[in-house]
Coordinates of C-alpha atoms in Angstrom, one line a residue:
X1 CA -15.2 14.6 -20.3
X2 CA -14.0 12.8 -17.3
X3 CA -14.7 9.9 -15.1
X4 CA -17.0 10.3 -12.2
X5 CA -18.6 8.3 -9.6
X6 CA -21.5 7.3 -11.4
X7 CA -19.1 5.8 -14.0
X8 CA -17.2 3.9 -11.4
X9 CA -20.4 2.6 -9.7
X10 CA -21.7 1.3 -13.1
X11 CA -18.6 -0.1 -14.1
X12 CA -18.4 -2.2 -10.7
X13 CA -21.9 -3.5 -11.1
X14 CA -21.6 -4.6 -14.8
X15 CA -18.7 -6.5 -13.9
X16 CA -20.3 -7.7 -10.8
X17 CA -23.3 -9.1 -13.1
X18 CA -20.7 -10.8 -15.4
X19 CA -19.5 -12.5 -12.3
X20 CA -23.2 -13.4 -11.5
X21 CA -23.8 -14.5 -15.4
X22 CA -20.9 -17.0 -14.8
X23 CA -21.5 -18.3 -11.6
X24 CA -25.0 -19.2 -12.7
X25 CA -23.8 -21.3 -15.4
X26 CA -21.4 -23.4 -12.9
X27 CA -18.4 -21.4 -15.1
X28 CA -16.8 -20.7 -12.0
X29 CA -13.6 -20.3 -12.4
X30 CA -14.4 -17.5 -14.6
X31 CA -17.0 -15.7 -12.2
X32 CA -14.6 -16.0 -9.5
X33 CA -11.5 -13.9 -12.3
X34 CA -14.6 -11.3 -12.7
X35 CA -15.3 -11.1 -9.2
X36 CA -11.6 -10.1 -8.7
X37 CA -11.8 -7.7 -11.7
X38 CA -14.1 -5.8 -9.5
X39 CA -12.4 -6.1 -6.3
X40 CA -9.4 -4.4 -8.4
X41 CA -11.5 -1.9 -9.9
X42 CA -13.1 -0.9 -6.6
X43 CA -9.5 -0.7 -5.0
X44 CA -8.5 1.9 -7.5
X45 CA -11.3 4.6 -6.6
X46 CA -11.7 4.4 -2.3
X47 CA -16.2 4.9 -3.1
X48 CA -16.8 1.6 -1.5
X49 CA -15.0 -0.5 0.7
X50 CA -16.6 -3.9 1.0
X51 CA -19.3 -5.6 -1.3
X52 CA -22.2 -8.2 -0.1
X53 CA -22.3 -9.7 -3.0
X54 CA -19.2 -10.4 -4.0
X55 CA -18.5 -11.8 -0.7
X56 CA -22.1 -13.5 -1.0
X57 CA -20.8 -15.0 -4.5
X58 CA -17.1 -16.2 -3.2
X59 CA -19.4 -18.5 -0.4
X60 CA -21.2 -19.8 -2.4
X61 CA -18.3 -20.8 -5.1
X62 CA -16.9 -22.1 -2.2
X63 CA -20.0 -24.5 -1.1
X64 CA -19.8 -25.7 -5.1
X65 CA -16.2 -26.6 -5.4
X66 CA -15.1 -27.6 -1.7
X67 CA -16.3 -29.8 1.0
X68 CA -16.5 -28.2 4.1
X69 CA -14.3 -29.0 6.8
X70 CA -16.0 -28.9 9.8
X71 CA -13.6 -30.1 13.1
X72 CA -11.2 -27.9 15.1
X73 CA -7.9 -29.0 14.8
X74 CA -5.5 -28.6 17.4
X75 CA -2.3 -28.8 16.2
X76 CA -1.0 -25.1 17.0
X77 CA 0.4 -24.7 13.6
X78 CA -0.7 -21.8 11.5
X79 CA -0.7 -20.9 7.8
X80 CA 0.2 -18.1 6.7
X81 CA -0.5 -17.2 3.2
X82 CA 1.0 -14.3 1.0
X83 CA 0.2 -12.4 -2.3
X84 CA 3.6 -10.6 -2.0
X85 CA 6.7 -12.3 -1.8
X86 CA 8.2 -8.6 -1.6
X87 CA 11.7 -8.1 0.4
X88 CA 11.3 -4.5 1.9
X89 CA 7.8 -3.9 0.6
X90 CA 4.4 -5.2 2.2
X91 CA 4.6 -7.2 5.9
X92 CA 5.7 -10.3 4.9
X93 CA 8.9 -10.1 7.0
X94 CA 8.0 -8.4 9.6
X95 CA 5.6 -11.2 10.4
X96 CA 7.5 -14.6 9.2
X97 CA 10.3 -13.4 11.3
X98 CA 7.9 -12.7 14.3
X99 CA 6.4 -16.4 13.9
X100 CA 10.1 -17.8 13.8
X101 CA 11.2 -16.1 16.4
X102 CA 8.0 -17.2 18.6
X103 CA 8.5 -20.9 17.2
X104 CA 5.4 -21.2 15.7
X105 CA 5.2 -23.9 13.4
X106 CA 3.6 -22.3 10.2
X107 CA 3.1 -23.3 6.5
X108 CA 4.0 -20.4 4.2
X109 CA 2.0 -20.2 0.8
X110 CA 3.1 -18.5 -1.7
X111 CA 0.6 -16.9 -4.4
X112 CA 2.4 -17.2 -7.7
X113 CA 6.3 -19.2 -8.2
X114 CA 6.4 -17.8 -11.3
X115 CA 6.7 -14.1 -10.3
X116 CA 9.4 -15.7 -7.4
X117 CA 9.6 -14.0 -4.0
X118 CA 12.5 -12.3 -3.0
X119 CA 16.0 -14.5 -2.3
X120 CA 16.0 -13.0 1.0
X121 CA 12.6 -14.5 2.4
X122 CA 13.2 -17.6 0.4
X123 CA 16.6 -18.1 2.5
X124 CA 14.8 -16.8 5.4
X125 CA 12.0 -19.5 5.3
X126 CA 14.2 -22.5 4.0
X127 CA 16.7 -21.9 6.9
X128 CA 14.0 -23.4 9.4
X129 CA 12.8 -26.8 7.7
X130 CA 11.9 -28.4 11.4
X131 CA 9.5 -25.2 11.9
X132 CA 8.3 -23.9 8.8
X133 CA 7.0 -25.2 5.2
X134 CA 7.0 -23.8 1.8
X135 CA 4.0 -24.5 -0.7
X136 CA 4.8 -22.5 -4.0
X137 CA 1.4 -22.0 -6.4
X138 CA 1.5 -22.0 -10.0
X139 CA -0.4 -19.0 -11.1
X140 CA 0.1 -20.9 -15.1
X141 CA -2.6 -23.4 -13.7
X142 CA -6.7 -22.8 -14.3
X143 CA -8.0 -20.9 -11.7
X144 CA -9.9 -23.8 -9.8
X145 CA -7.0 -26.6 -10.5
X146 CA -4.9 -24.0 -8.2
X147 CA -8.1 -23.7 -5.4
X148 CA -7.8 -27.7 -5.0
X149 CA -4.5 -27.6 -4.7
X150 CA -4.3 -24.9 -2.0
X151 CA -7.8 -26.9 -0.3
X152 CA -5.7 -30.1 -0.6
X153 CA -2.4 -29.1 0.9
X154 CA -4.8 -27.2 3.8
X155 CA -6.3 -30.1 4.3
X156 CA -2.7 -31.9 4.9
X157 CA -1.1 -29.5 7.5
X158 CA -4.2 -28.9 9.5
X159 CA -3.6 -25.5 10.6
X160 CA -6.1 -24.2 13.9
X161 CA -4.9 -20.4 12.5
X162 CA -5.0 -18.7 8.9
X163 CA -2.5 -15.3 9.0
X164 CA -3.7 -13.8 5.9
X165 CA -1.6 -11.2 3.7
X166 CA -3.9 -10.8 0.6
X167 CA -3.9 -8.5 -2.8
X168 CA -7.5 -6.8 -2.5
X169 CA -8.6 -9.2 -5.1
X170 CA -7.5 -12.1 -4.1
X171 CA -11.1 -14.4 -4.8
X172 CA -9.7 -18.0 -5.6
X173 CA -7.9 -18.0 -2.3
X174 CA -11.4 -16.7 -0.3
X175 CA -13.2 -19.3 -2.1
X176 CA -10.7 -22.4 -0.5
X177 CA -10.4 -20.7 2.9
X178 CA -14.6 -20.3 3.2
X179 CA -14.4 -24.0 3.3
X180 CA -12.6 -24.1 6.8
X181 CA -14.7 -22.5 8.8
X182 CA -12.8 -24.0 11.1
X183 CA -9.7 -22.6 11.0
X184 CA -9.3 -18.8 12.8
X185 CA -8.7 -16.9 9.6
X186 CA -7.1 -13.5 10.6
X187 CA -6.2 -10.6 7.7
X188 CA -3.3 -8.4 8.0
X189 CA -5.0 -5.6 7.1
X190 CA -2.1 -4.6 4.6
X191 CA -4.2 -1.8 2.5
X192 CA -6.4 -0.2 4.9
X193 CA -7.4 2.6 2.7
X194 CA -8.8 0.9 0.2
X195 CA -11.7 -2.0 -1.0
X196 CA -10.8 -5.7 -0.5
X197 CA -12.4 -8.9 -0.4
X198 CA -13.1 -11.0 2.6
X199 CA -14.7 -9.0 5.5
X200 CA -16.9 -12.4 5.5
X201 CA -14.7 -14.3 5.9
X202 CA -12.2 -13.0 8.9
X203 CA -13.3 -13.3 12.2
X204 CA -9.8 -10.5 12.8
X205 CA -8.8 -8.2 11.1
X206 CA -5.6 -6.6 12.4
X207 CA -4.7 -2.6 11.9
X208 CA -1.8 -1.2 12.2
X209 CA -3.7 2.8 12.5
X210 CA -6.8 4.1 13.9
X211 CA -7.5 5.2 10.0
X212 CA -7.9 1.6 9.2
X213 CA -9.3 0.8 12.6
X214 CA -12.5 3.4 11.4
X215 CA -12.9 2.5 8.4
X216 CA -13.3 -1.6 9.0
X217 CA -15.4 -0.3 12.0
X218 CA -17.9 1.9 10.1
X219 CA -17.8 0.8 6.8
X220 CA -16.9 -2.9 6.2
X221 CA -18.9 -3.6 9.5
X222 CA -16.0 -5.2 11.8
X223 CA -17.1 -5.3 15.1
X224 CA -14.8 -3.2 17.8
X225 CA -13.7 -7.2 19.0
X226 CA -13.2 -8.7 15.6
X227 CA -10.7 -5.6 15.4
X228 CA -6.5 -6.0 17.0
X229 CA -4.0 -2.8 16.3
X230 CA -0.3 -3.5 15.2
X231 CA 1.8 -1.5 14.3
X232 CA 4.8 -2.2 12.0
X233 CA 8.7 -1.2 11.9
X234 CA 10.5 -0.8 8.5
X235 CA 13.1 -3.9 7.5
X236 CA 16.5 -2.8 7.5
X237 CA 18.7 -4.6 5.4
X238 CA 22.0 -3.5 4.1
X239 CA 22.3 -2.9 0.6
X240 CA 25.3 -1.5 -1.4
X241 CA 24.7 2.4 -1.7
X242 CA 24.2 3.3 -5.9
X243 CA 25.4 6.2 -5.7
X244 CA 24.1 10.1 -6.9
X245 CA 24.0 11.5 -10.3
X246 CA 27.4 12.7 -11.5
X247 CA 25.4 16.1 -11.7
X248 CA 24.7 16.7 -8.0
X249 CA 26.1 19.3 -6.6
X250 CA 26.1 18.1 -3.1
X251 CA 28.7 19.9 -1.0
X252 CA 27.6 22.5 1.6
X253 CA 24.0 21.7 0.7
X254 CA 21.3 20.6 3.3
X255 CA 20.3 17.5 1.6
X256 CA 16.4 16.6 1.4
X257 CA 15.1 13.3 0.7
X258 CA 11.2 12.8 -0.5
X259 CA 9.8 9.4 -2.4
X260 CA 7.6 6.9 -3.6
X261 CA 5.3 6.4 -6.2
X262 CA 4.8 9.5 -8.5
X263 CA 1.0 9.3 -7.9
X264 CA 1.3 10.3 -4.2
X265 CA 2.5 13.6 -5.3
X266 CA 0.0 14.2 -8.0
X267 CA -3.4 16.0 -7.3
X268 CA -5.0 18.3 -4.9
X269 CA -4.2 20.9 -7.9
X270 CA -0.3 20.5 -7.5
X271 CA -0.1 21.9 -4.5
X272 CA 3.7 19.5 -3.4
X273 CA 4.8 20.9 -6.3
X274 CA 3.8 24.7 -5.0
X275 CA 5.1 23.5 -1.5
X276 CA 8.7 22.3 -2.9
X277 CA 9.4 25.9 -4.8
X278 CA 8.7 27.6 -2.2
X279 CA 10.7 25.6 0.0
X280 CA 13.6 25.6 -2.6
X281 CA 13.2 29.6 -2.4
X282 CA 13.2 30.5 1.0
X283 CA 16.2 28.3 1.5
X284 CA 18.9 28.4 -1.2
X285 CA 20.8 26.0 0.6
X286 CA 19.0 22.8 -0.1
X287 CA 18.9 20.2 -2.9
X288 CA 16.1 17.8 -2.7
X289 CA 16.6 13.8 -4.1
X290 CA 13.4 12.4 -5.2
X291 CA 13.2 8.3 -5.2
X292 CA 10.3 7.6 -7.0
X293 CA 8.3 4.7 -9.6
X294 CA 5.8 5.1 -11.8
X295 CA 5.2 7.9 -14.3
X296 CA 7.7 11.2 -13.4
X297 CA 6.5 13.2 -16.8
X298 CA 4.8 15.9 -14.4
X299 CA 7.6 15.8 -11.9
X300 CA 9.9 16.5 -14.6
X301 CA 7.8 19.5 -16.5
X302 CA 7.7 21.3 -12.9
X303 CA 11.9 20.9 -12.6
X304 CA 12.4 22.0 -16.3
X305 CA 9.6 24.9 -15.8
X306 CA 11.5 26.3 -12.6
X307 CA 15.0 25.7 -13.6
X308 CA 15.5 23.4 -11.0
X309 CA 17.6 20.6 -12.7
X310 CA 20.6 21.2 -10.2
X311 CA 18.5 21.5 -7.1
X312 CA 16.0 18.8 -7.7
X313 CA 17.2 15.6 -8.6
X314 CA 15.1 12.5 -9.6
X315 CA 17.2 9.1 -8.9
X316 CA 14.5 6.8 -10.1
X317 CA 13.8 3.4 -8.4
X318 CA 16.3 2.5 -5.8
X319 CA 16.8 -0.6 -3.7
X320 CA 19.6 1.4 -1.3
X321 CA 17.0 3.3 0.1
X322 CA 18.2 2.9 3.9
X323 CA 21.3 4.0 2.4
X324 CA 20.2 7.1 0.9
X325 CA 18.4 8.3 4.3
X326 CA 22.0 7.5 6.4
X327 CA 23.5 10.4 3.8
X328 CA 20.5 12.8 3.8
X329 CA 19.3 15.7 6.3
X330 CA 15.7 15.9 6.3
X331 CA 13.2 14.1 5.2
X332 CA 10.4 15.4 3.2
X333 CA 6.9 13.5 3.2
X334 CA 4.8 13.2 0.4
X335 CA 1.2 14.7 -0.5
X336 CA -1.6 14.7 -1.3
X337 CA -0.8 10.8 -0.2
X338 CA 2.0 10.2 2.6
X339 CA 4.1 7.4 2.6
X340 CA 4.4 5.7 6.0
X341 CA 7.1 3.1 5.4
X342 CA 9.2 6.6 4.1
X343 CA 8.5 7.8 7.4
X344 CA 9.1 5.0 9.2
X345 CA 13.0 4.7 7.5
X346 CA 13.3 8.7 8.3
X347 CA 12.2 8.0 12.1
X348 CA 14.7 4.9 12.6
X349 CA 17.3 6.5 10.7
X350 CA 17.2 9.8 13.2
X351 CA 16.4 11.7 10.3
X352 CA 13.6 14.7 11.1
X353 CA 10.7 14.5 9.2
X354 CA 8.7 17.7 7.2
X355 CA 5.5 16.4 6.5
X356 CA 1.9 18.6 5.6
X357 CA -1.6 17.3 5.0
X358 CA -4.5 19.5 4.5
X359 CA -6.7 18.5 7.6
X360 CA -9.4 17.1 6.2
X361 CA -7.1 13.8 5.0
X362 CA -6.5 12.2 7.8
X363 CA -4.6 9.3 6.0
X364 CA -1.8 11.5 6.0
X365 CA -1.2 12.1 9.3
X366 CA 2.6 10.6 9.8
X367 CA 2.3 10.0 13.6
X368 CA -0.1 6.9 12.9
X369 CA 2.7 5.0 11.5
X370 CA 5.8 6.4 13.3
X371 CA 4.5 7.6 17.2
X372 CA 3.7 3.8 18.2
X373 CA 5.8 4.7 21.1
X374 CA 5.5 8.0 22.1
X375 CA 4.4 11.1 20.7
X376 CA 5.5 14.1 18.9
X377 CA 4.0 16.3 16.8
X378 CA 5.1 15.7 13.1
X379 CA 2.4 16.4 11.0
X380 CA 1.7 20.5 9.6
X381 CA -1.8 21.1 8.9
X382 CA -0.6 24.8 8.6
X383 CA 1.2 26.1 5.6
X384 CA 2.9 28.9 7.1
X385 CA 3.8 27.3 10.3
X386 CA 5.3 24.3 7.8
X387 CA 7.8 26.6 6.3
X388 CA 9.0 28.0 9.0
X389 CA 9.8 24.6 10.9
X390 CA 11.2 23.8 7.9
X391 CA 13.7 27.0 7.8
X392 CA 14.7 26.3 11.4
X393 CA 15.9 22.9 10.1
X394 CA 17.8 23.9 7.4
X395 CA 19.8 26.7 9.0
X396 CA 20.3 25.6 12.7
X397 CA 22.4 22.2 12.3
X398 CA 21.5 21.4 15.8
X399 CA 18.2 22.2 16.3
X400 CA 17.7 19.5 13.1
X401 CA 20.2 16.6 14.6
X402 CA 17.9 17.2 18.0
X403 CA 14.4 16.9 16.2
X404 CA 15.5 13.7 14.4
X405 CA 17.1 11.7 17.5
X406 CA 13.9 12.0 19.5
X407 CA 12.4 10.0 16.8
X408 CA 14.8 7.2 16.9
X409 CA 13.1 4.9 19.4
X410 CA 9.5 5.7 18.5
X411 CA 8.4 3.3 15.9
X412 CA 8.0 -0.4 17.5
X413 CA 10.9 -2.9 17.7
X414 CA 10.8 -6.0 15.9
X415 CA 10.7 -7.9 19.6
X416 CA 8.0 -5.9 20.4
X417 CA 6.3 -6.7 17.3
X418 CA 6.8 -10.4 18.0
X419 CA 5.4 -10.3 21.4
X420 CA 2.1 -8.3 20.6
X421 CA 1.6 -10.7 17.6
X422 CA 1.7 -13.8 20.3
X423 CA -0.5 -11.7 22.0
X424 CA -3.3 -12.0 19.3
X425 CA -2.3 -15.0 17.7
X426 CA -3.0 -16.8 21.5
X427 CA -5.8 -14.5 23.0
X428 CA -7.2 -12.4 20.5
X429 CA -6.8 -9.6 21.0
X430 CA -4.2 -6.6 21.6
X431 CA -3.4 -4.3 24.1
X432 CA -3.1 -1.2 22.4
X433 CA -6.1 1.1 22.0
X434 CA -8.2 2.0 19.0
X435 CA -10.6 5.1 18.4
X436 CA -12.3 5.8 16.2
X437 CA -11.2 9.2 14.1
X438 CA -13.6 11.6 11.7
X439 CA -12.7 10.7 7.9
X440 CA -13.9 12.8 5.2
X441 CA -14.5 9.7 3.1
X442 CA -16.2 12.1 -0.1
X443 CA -13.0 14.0 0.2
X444 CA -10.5 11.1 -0.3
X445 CA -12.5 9.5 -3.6
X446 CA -12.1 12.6 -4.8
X447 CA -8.9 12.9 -4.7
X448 CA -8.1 9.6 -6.5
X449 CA -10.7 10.2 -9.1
X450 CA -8.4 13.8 -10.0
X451 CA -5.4 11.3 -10.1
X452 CA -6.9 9.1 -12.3
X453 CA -8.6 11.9 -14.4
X454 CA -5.3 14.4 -14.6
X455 CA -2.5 12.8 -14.0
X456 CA -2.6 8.9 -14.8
X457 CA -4.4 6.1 -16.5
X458 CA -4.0 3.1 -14.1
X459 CA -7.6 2.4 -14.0
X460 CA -8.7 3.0 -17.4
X461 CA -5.4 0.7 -18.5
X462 CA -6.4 -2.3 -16.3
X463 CA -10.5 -2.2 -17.7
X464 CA -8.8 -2.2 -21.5
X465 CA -6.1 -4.9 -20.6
X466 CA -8.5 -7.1 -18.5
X467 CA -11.4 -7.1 -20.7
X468 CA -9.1 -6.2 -24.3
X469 CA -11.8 -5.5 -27.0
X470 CA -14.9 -6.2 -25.2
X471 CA -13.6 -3.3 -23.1
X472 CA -15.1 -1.0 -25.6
X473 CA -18.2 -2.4 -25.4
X474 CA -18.6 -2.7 -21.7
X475 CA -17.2 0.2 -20.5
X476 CA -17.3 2.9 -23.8
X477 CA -15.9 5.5 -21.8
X478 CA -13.2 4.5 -20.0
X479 CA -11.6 3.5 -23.5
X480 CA -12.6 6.7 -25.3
X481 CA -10.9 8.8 -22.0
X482 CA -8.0 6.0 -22.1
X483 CA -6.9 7.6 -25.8
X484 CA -8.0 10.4 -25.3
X485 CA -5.4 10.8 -21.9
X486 CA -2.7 9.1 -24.1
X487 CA -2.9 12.3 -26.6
X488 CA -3.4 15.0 -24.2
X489 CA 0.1 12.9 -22.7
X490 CA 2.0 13.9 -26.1
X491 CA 0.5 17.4 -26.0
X492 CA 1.9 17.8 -22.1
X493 CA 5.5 17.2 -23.8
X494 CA 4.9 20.0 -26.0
X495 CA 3.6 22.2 -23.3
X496 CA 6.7 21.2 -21.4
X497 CA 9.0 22.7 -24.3
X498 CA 6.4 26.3 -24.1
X499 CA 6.8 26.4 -20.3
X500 CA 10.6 25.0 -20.4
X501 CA 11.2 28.8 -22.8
X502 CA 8.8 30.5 -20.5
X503 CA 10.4 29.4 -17.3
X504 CA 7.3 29.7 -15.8
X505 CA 5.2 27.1 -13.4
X506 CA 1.1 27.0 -13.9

């Protein structure tokens, strides 16, 4: 028994009623919680994209709770609102820095005080008081206490803009900014793979790839001039390197460098897994460092299987991750999900880049998020032709420096970042083109529903802790699968052991 689609699409539309149920009895701080439940639940699986009537709902929430405000301001000050907080992680950086730097006055909102956004953007921020402002929420208020704060302190700093850097489900928020149709709300479209809230709302939505660019296009119904491309460049702070294991033998090795979140290499029947062994056979000489979160109990079983625990080394979360490129010779991309911001550190670092993607997931293709300046072919679409670009990097030392200083100067500057935001911010639009690509969009659900179904539990965990106990009730077979998974997890470490004696990989 597994989840499918019609699972998924049931789940979202009983969740989307209880948000209904609540907003018809005026309980609308809770219908606008549900409405984000669904938002989040629709994010996990890539089947739909955009909802009417969730967007339909946070309007009319909107129309119940705030006045409208009707008259253009023109103060030229923008505000620029963030779910993150993160320092190296998301776009929050790249664009504060871009508004300083263009001396925009801005009012920066921050989602939640209590989770605390990094020291680094907080200095950042503070060290400009005649130019910028800093309105921390308290997620520990009721939903709707926090709206009217946000609509009050709006309502103070009069903003004619609204830069937008939102969590998918981010429904209170919507609800205060509907009631400004007068400001120029514009998304950062952070997460352009995946379903989020507020296509109603924007009247831009920036993309950073022509993957994101056809997807708002064809199915959350942007028009071709509500849409701007920007691209982003990885933030390069110094951090103190950690260090390797006290295990690795690193000396005379070619040293490989892959990471990110587990997930991305789970699915498509473990075929990274196939990829990395056959790399590690045809070329003795490498050892391969994996920086990765999340669950690494597969990861692991594949290292103990093969007999790889001197060759493939997991280092677990890591903050010096600049670092770690600087002393590594390749970089290896993820799949079946890449990792551009990985790519991006391998590009600026001079560092060549292996990367593979069956062709019919075009999300993958790294040249999106690295070839903003000119273009190279990164991307393998052919196994064979993969491995042996691969063996030309490991055993010709100059051949591999070469192929990773042409990509130095590809990805975007930061000053070129700031001057093509300007560009939207003051005519809206940018001057880099858009088209639109093919995207097998049956093809990519289905990969995340084989994550979910072999590999993790993410969206069966957040039904049960959203909804707790009702949770059997509503939704009977994501909790029976959610135990079941969490058996058939014990039974994997015992399977490890048989294939650990075996030393064979299935």
């Amino acid at each position: 028994m597994q989840i499918n689609e019609v699972d998924i699409n049931q789940a979202f539309e009983k969740i989307k009623r209880l948000a209904n149920g609540k907003f018809l009895k005026q309980e609308y701080g809770s219908s606008l919680a549900h409405i984000e439940s669904a938002a989040i639940h629709a994010y996990n699986f890539n089947i739909v994209y955009t909802d009417p009537d969730l967007e339909e709902m946070i309007e009319k929430i909107s129309s119940k709770l705030f006045e409208q405000v009707s008259n253009r301001s023109n103060t030229g000050r923008i505000l620029f609102y963030d779910s993150f907080g993160w320092e190296n992680r998301g776009l929050t950086q790249q664009y504060i820095r871009a508004l300083i730097k263009l001396g925009y006055s801005f009012l920066y909102v921050f989602e939640n005080k209590h989770s605390k956004y990094s020291a680094t953007i907080e200095a950042e921020l503070r060290a400009f008081p005649s130019q910028v402002e800093v309105f921390e929420m308290d997620i520990e208020m009721p939903l709707i206490a926090r709206g009217q704060d946000l609509y009050q302190r709006i309502l103070e700093y009069n903003p004619d803009k609204g830069l937008l850097h939102l969590s998918p489900g981010c429904s209170m928020a919507l609800s205060v900014f509907h009631a400004f149709p007068n400001i120029e709300w514009i998304n950062i479209n952070l997460t352009d793979h995946a379903f989020w809230l507020g296509s109603k709302l924007f009247h831009k939505n920036i993309e950073f790839r022509d993957y994101g660019y056809s997807i708002s296009l064809r199915k959350r119904f942007f028009k071709h001039e509500q849409l701007a491309r920007l691209p982003y460049y990885p933030i390069m702070e110094p951090s103190p390197f950690e260090g390797f294991p006290e295990r690795a033998m690193l000396k005379d090795k070619v040293i490989v460098f892959s990471g990110g979140s587990f997930y991305k290499v789970y699915g498509d029947n473990g075929l990274f897994f196939t990829i990395l062994d056959q790399l590690l056979v045809e070329n003795p000489e490498i050892v391969l460092l994996f920086a990765g979160s999340g669950d690494p109990a597969v990861f692991k079983m594949f290292i103990d299987a093969k007999g790889y625990q001197e060759r493939v080394l997991l280092l677990g979360h890591r903050k010096d991750i600049n670092e770690l490129f600087t002393k590594c010779d390749i970089y290896l991309g993820t799949y079946p999900l890449s990792g551009g911001l990985m790519s991006q550190y391998a590009a600026v670092n001079g560092k060549p880049i292996l990367a593979y993607t069956s062709d019919d997931l075009p999300a993958n293709y790294v040249e999106e998020v690295v070839c903003h300046n000119r273009n190279f072919k990164i991307t393998y679409t052919d196994l064979r032709e993969f491995f042996d670009y691969a063996k030309r990097l490991v055993r010709d030392p100059q051949f591999r420096e070469g192929e990773g200083s042409k990509l130095r100067q590809v990805v975007i500057s930061p000053e070129q970042f700031a001057e093509e935001l300007d560009e939207i911010l003051k005519y809206s639009e940018s001057h880099r083109r858009m088209k639109e690509i093919r995207i097998n969009y049956e093809r990519f659900s289905q990969l995340y529903l084989e994550i979910e179904n072999q590999f993790t539990n993410a969206a069966k965990n957040y039904l049960i802790s959203r909804y707790r106990l009702r949770a059997i009730i509503l939704f009977p077979k994501f909790s029976i699968l959610c135990v079941k998974n969490q058996i058939r997890k014990r039974t994997c470490i015992l399977r490890n052991s048989f294939l650990l004696r075996n030393k064979k990989w299935v």
